[in-house]
Amino acid sequence: MEKMTRQEIIKTVNDALIKEFELKPEQMKPEANFFSDLGLDSLDAVDMVIVLEQAFKAKLRANYEVGKILTLNDLYDYIEQLMNNA
Amino acid sequence: MKKYDAVVIGSGASGLTSAILFSKRGKKVALLEQSDHLAPLLSGFDRLGVHFETGFHYSGILGKDEAGGFLFDELGIDAPVRQCQKEDYDVAYLVDSKRSFRMPLGVQNWIEQLNEFFPHEKEGIKKYFDLVKQTIDATPFLNIHKRHYKNEEFFYFNADKKTLKEVLDECFKTDEIKSALSFSTSLYGTPPSKSSFFLHCCCGAIMYESAWKFVGGARSFVNACKKVLDRNGVDIFLSSKVNRISLKQDLKVLTLDNGQQLECDFCISSIHPKELIKIAPPEIYRQRNLDRIKNTAETPGFFISYAISKNPQKYNISNLAFLKSADFLNDHKDSMYINFSENLPQAVQFSMRVNSNSKQWDMPRDEYKKTKEQMMQKIKSIVNQYRPDIWENMNFVEQATPLTMKRYTNYYGAYGMMHSSNDAAIMPITKIPGLFLVGQAVVAPGLIGAMISAFLLDKMFGLRK
């Protein structure tokens, strides 16, 4: 995985999710909860992983801490940490 | 309108399993089958008094103290199984080195025999079987009989997307052994370059330790399920194809092609996901999700020629495959094998991998006939090259193509949707509460994969309560 800044990560995540789930840019607040704020369900969670894998060209599923990710901020942290360890 | 707690669409392995599990929860259940008999693919057919298997030949882990045996017990079905014997199990004729590799049973025997055949690959052989063991041991649903997993753990799938091809390339130097070890991809329809190593372990590698057949063929399994369905009061609707699923508040309304309607709280679809989205309300998935399902590749199809052996002596082989080293690199695209039944007169099947693209099979009748003749000639030339004694002893009675498959299952590929390591998993849930999916597309192809998908749905039900 290429090194990216946090800002680049946030942009890549937001662009991918906005497109996949037809979300509005103003919904993409770091504290937004996937389920209660963005209206996603467990079916969408699977799609989300796939979309992000495509966006980052990286395997995200090998690590199932994915299940602990509840907000956008958790997701940014998770991807940032994955990239720093890569 | 008749009202049920649960209606199961399709009576294959996952449909039968689901119907039993819902009835065990005390639900009033209906099971729908479009054909005029239960589980047509599993049940096989008879010609000239000889029985032919069509959907199932053998599987790993069906023993009493293995996952499959545990599932049979949970369902309360009495489906007698027996272990394949060494002399009636698979043989791979390795074309390039002109050697017959009689597949052993038991991991230790595999290792020893491979070491003998491929002495320069010893290190890789050990590495490969260590990886297989690690993966199988770490997969909850393959160890469901050990009872120490929590229900939630069954939903954590191995997500390592490393392909079988990558693992074999890492372990081995030469293609002949890779070809021999990846031939079992034909048994679940995802070729080595697309199959994750995990899928290979779930469907193919589980057969290293032991391989099982149903005594009396796969129809014994169907009959055993039927007994339990009858005992549990499940209503079976044959010749009942579902044309449409619609919603009436929280209820699902199923309209059959004879106009009859059934209402239910829970609708469990065991049919191909591409077929389900044709009859389900549009809100079943988001558009992108629908597109993804539509674009998922199909598993390859088979052209099969069925024959009865005229040889009064039994061929002591169950399956005979002709394997070239090059088959590994071309994803077993031209794979061909012969399957022999255990009883006399022996039912023999010649199966050749063919394209399962629906467009390929959309042709006028005379062209279809010509295509079948061409395929028959191709099989004949391959068999005669290596085993002319077999071909001349056959009385050919029937043929099947992906089009035949479609008539019974609505899809062309031998195992439905392909489980490519790059594709998204099909989930048991949909956007419509109470509308669920089971079947080969959800967990893994094959009898075990299909049954497990129904058990996962049942566990999910348990968890939600």
CSV table of N, CA, C and O in Angstrom, one decimal, chain A residues 19-22 39 41-44 46-47 50-51 53 58-59 61-62 64, chain B residues 156-157 159-162 285-286 288-289 292 421 423-425 427 429-431:
chain,number,residue,atom,x,y,z
A,19,LYS,N,-20.2,7.6,-3.1
A,19,LYS,CA,-20.6,7.1,-4.4
A,19,LYS,C,-21.3,5.7,-4.2
A,19,LYS,O,-22.4,5.5,-4.8
A,20,GLU,N,-20.8,4.9,-3.3
A,20,GLU,CA,-21.4,3.6,-3.2
A,20,GLU,C,-22.8,3.6,-2.5
A,20,GLU,O,-23.7,3.0,-2.9
A,21,PHE,N,-22.9,4.5,-1.5
A,21,PHE,CA,-24.1,4.4,-0.7
A,21,PHE,C,-25.0,5.7,-0.9
A,21,PHE,O,-26.0,5.9,-0.2
A,22,GLU,N,-24.7,6.4,-1.9
A,22,GLU,CA,-25.4,7.6,-2.3
A,22,GLU,C,-25.6,8.5,-1.1
A,22,GLU,O,-26.8,8.9,-0.7
A,39,GLY,N,-27.2,5.4,8.2
A,39,GLY,CA,-28.3,4.5,7.7
A,39,GLY,C,-27.9,3.2,7.0
A,39,GLY,O,-28.6,2.6,6.3
A,41,ASP,N,-26.6,-0.8,7.0
A,41,ASP,CA,-26.9,-2.0,7.8
A,41,ASP,C,-25.8,-3.0,7.6
A,41,ASP,O,-24.8,-2.8,6.9
A,42,SER,N,-26.0,-4.2,8.2
A,42,SER,CA,-24.9,-5.2,8.2
A,42,SER,C,-24.6,-5.7,6.8
A,42,SER,O,-23.5,-6.1,6.5
A,43,LEU,N,-25.6,-5.6,5.9
A,43,LEU,CA,-25.4,-6.0,4.5
A,43,LEU,C,-24.5,-5.0,3.9
A,43,LEU,O,-23.6,-5.3,3.1
A,44,ASP,N,-24.7,-3.7,4.2
A,44,ASP,CA,-23.9,-2.6,3.6
A,44,ASP,C,-22.4,-2.7,4.1
A,44,ASP,O,-21.5,-2.3,3.4
A,46,VAL,N,-20.6,-5.2,4.5
A,46,VAL,CA,-19.8,-6.1,3.6
A,46,VAL,C,-19.4,-5.3,2.3
A,46,VAL,O,-18.3,-5.4,1.9
A,47,ASP,N,-20.4,-4.6,1.8
A,47,ASP,CA,-20.1,-3.9,0.6
A,47,ASP,C,-19.1,-2.8,0.8
A,47,ASP,O,-18.2,-2.5,0.0
A,50,ILE,N,-15.6,-4.1,0.6
A,50,ILE,CA,-15.2,-4.3,-0.8
A,50,ILE,C,-14.9,-3.0,-1.5
A,50,ILE,O,-13.9,-2.9,-2.2
A,51,VAL,N,-15.7,-2.0,-1.3
A,51,VAL,CA,-15.5,-0.7,-2.0
A,51,VAL,C,-14.2,-0.1,-1.5
A,51,VAL,O,-13.4,0.4,-2.3
A,53,GLU,N,-11.6,-1.7,-0.3
A,53,GLU,CA,-10.5,-2.5,-0.8
A,53,GLU,C,-10.2,-2.1,-2.2
A,53,GLU,O,-9.0,-2.0,-2.6
A,58,ALA,N,-6.1,-2.6,-1.5
A,58,ALA,CA,-5.5,-3.3,-0.4
A,58,ALA,C,-6.5,-4.3,0.2
A,58,ALA,O,-7.7,-4.1,0.1
A,59,LYS,N,-6.0,-5.3,0.9
A,59,LYS,CA,-6.8,-6.3,1.6
A,59,LYS,C,-7.2,-5.7,3.0
A,59,LYS,O,-6.3,-5.5,3.8
A,61,ARG,N,-9.9,-7.2,4.6
A,61,ARG,CA,-10.7,-8.2,5.4
A,61,ARG,C,-9.9,-9.2,6.2
A,61,ARG,O,-10.4,-9.9,7.0
A,62,ALA,N,-8.6,-9.3,5.8
A,62,ALA,CA,-7.7,-10.3,6.5
A,62,ALA,C,-7.7,-10.0,8.0
A,62,ALA,O,-7.5,-10.9,8.8
A,64,TYR,N,-10.0,-9.0,11.2
A,64,TYR,CA,-11.4,-8.8,11.5
A,64,TYR,C,-11.7,-7.9,12.6
A,64,TYR,O,-12.7,-7.8,13.1
B,156,TYR,N,-17.5,-15.2,11.4
B,156,TYR,CA,-16.2,-14.6,11.0
B,156,TYR,C,-15.6,-15.5,10.0
B,156,TYR,O,-15.0,-16.5,10.3
B,157,PHE,N,-15.7,-15.1,8.7
B,157,PHE,CA,-15.1,-15.9,7.7
B,157,PHE,C,-13.6,-15.6,7.5
B,157,PHE,O,-13.2,-14.4,7.7
B,159,ALA,N,-10.8,-14.3,5.6
B,159,ALA,CA,-10.9,-13.3,4.6
B,159,ALA,C,-9.6,-13.2,3.8
B,159,ALA,O,-9.4,-12.4,3.0
B,160,ASP,N,-8.7,-14.2,4.1
B,160,ASP,CA,-7.4,-14.1,3.3
B,160,ASP,C,-7.7,-14.5,1.9
B,160,ASP,O,-8.3,-15.5,1.6
B,161,LYS,N,-7.4,-13.5,1.0
B,161,LYS,CA,-7.8,-13.7,-0.4
B,161,LYS,C,-6.7,-14.4,-1.2
B,161,LYS,O,-6.8,-14.4,-2.4
B,162,LYS,N,-5.7,-14.9,-0.6
B,162,LYS,CA,-4.6,-15.6,-1.3
B,162,LYS,C,-5.3,-16.7,-2.1
B,162,LYS,O,-6.1,-17.5,-1.6
B,285,TYR,N,-32.2,-5.3,-2.7
B,285,TYR,CA,-30.8,-4.8,-2.6
B,285,TYR,C,-30.7,-3.4,-3.2
B,285,TYR,O,-31.6,-2.9,-3.9
B,286,ARG,N,-29.7,-2.7,-2.8
B,286,ARG,CA,-29.4,-1.4,-3.5
B,286,ARG,C,-29.0,-1.7,-4.9
B,286,ARG,O,-28.5,-2.8,-5.2
B,288,ARG,N,-26.4,-0.9,-6.7
B,288,ARG,CA,-25.0,-1.4,-6.9
B,288,ARG,C,-24.8,-2.8,-6.5
B,288,ARG,O,-24.0,-3.6,-7.1
B,289,ASN,N,-25.6,-3.2,-5.5
B,289,ASN,CA,-25.5,-4.6,-5.0
B,289,ASN,C,-26.1,-5.5,-6.1
B,289,ASN,O,-25.6,-6.6,-6.3
B,292,ARG,N,-23.8,-6.0,-8.8
B,292,ARG,CA,-22.7,-6.9,-8.5
B,292,ARG,C,-23.1,-8.3,-8.6
B,292,ARG,O,-22.4,-9.2,-9.1
B,421,SER,N,-12.1,-15.2,-5.5
B,421,SER,CA,-11.5,-14.5,-4.3
B,421,SER,C,-11.7,-13.0,-4.4
B,421,SER,O,-11.6,-12.3,-3.4
B,423,ASP,N,-14.5,-11.5,-5.6
B,423,ASP,CA,-15.9,-11.1,-5.5
B,423,ASP,C,-16.4,-11.0,-4.1
B,423,ASP,O,-15.9,-11.6,-3.2
B,424,ALA,N,-17.4,-10.2,-3.9
B,424,ALA,CA,-18.0,-10.0,-2.6
B,424,ALA,C,-18.8,-11.3,-2.3
B,424,ALA,O,-19.3,-12.0,-3.2
B,425,ALA,N,-18.8,-11.6,-1.0
B,425,ALA,CA,-19.6,-12.8,-0.5
B,425,ALA,C,-21.0,-12.5,-0.7
B,425,ALA,O,-21.4,-11.3,-0.6
B,427,MET,N,-24.5,-12.5,1.0
B,427,MET,CA,-24.9,-12.6,2.4
B,427,MET,C,-26.2,-13.3,2.6
B,427,MET,O,-27.0,-13.3,1.7
B,429,ILE,N,-28.6,-12.4,4.4
B,429,ILE,CA,-29.7,-11.4,4.6
B,429,ILE,C,-29.8,-10.5,3.4
B,429,ILE,O,-28.9,-10.4,2.5
B,430,THR,N,-31.0,-9.9,3.3
B,430,THR,CA,-31.3,-9.0,2.2
B,430,THR,C,-31.8,-7.7,2.9
B,430,THR,O,-31.9,-7.6,4.1
B,431,LYS,N,-32.1,-6.7,2.0
B,431,LYS,CA,-32.6,-5.4,2.6
B,431,LYS,C,-34.1,-5.6,3.1
B,431,LYS,O,-34.6,-4.7,3.7
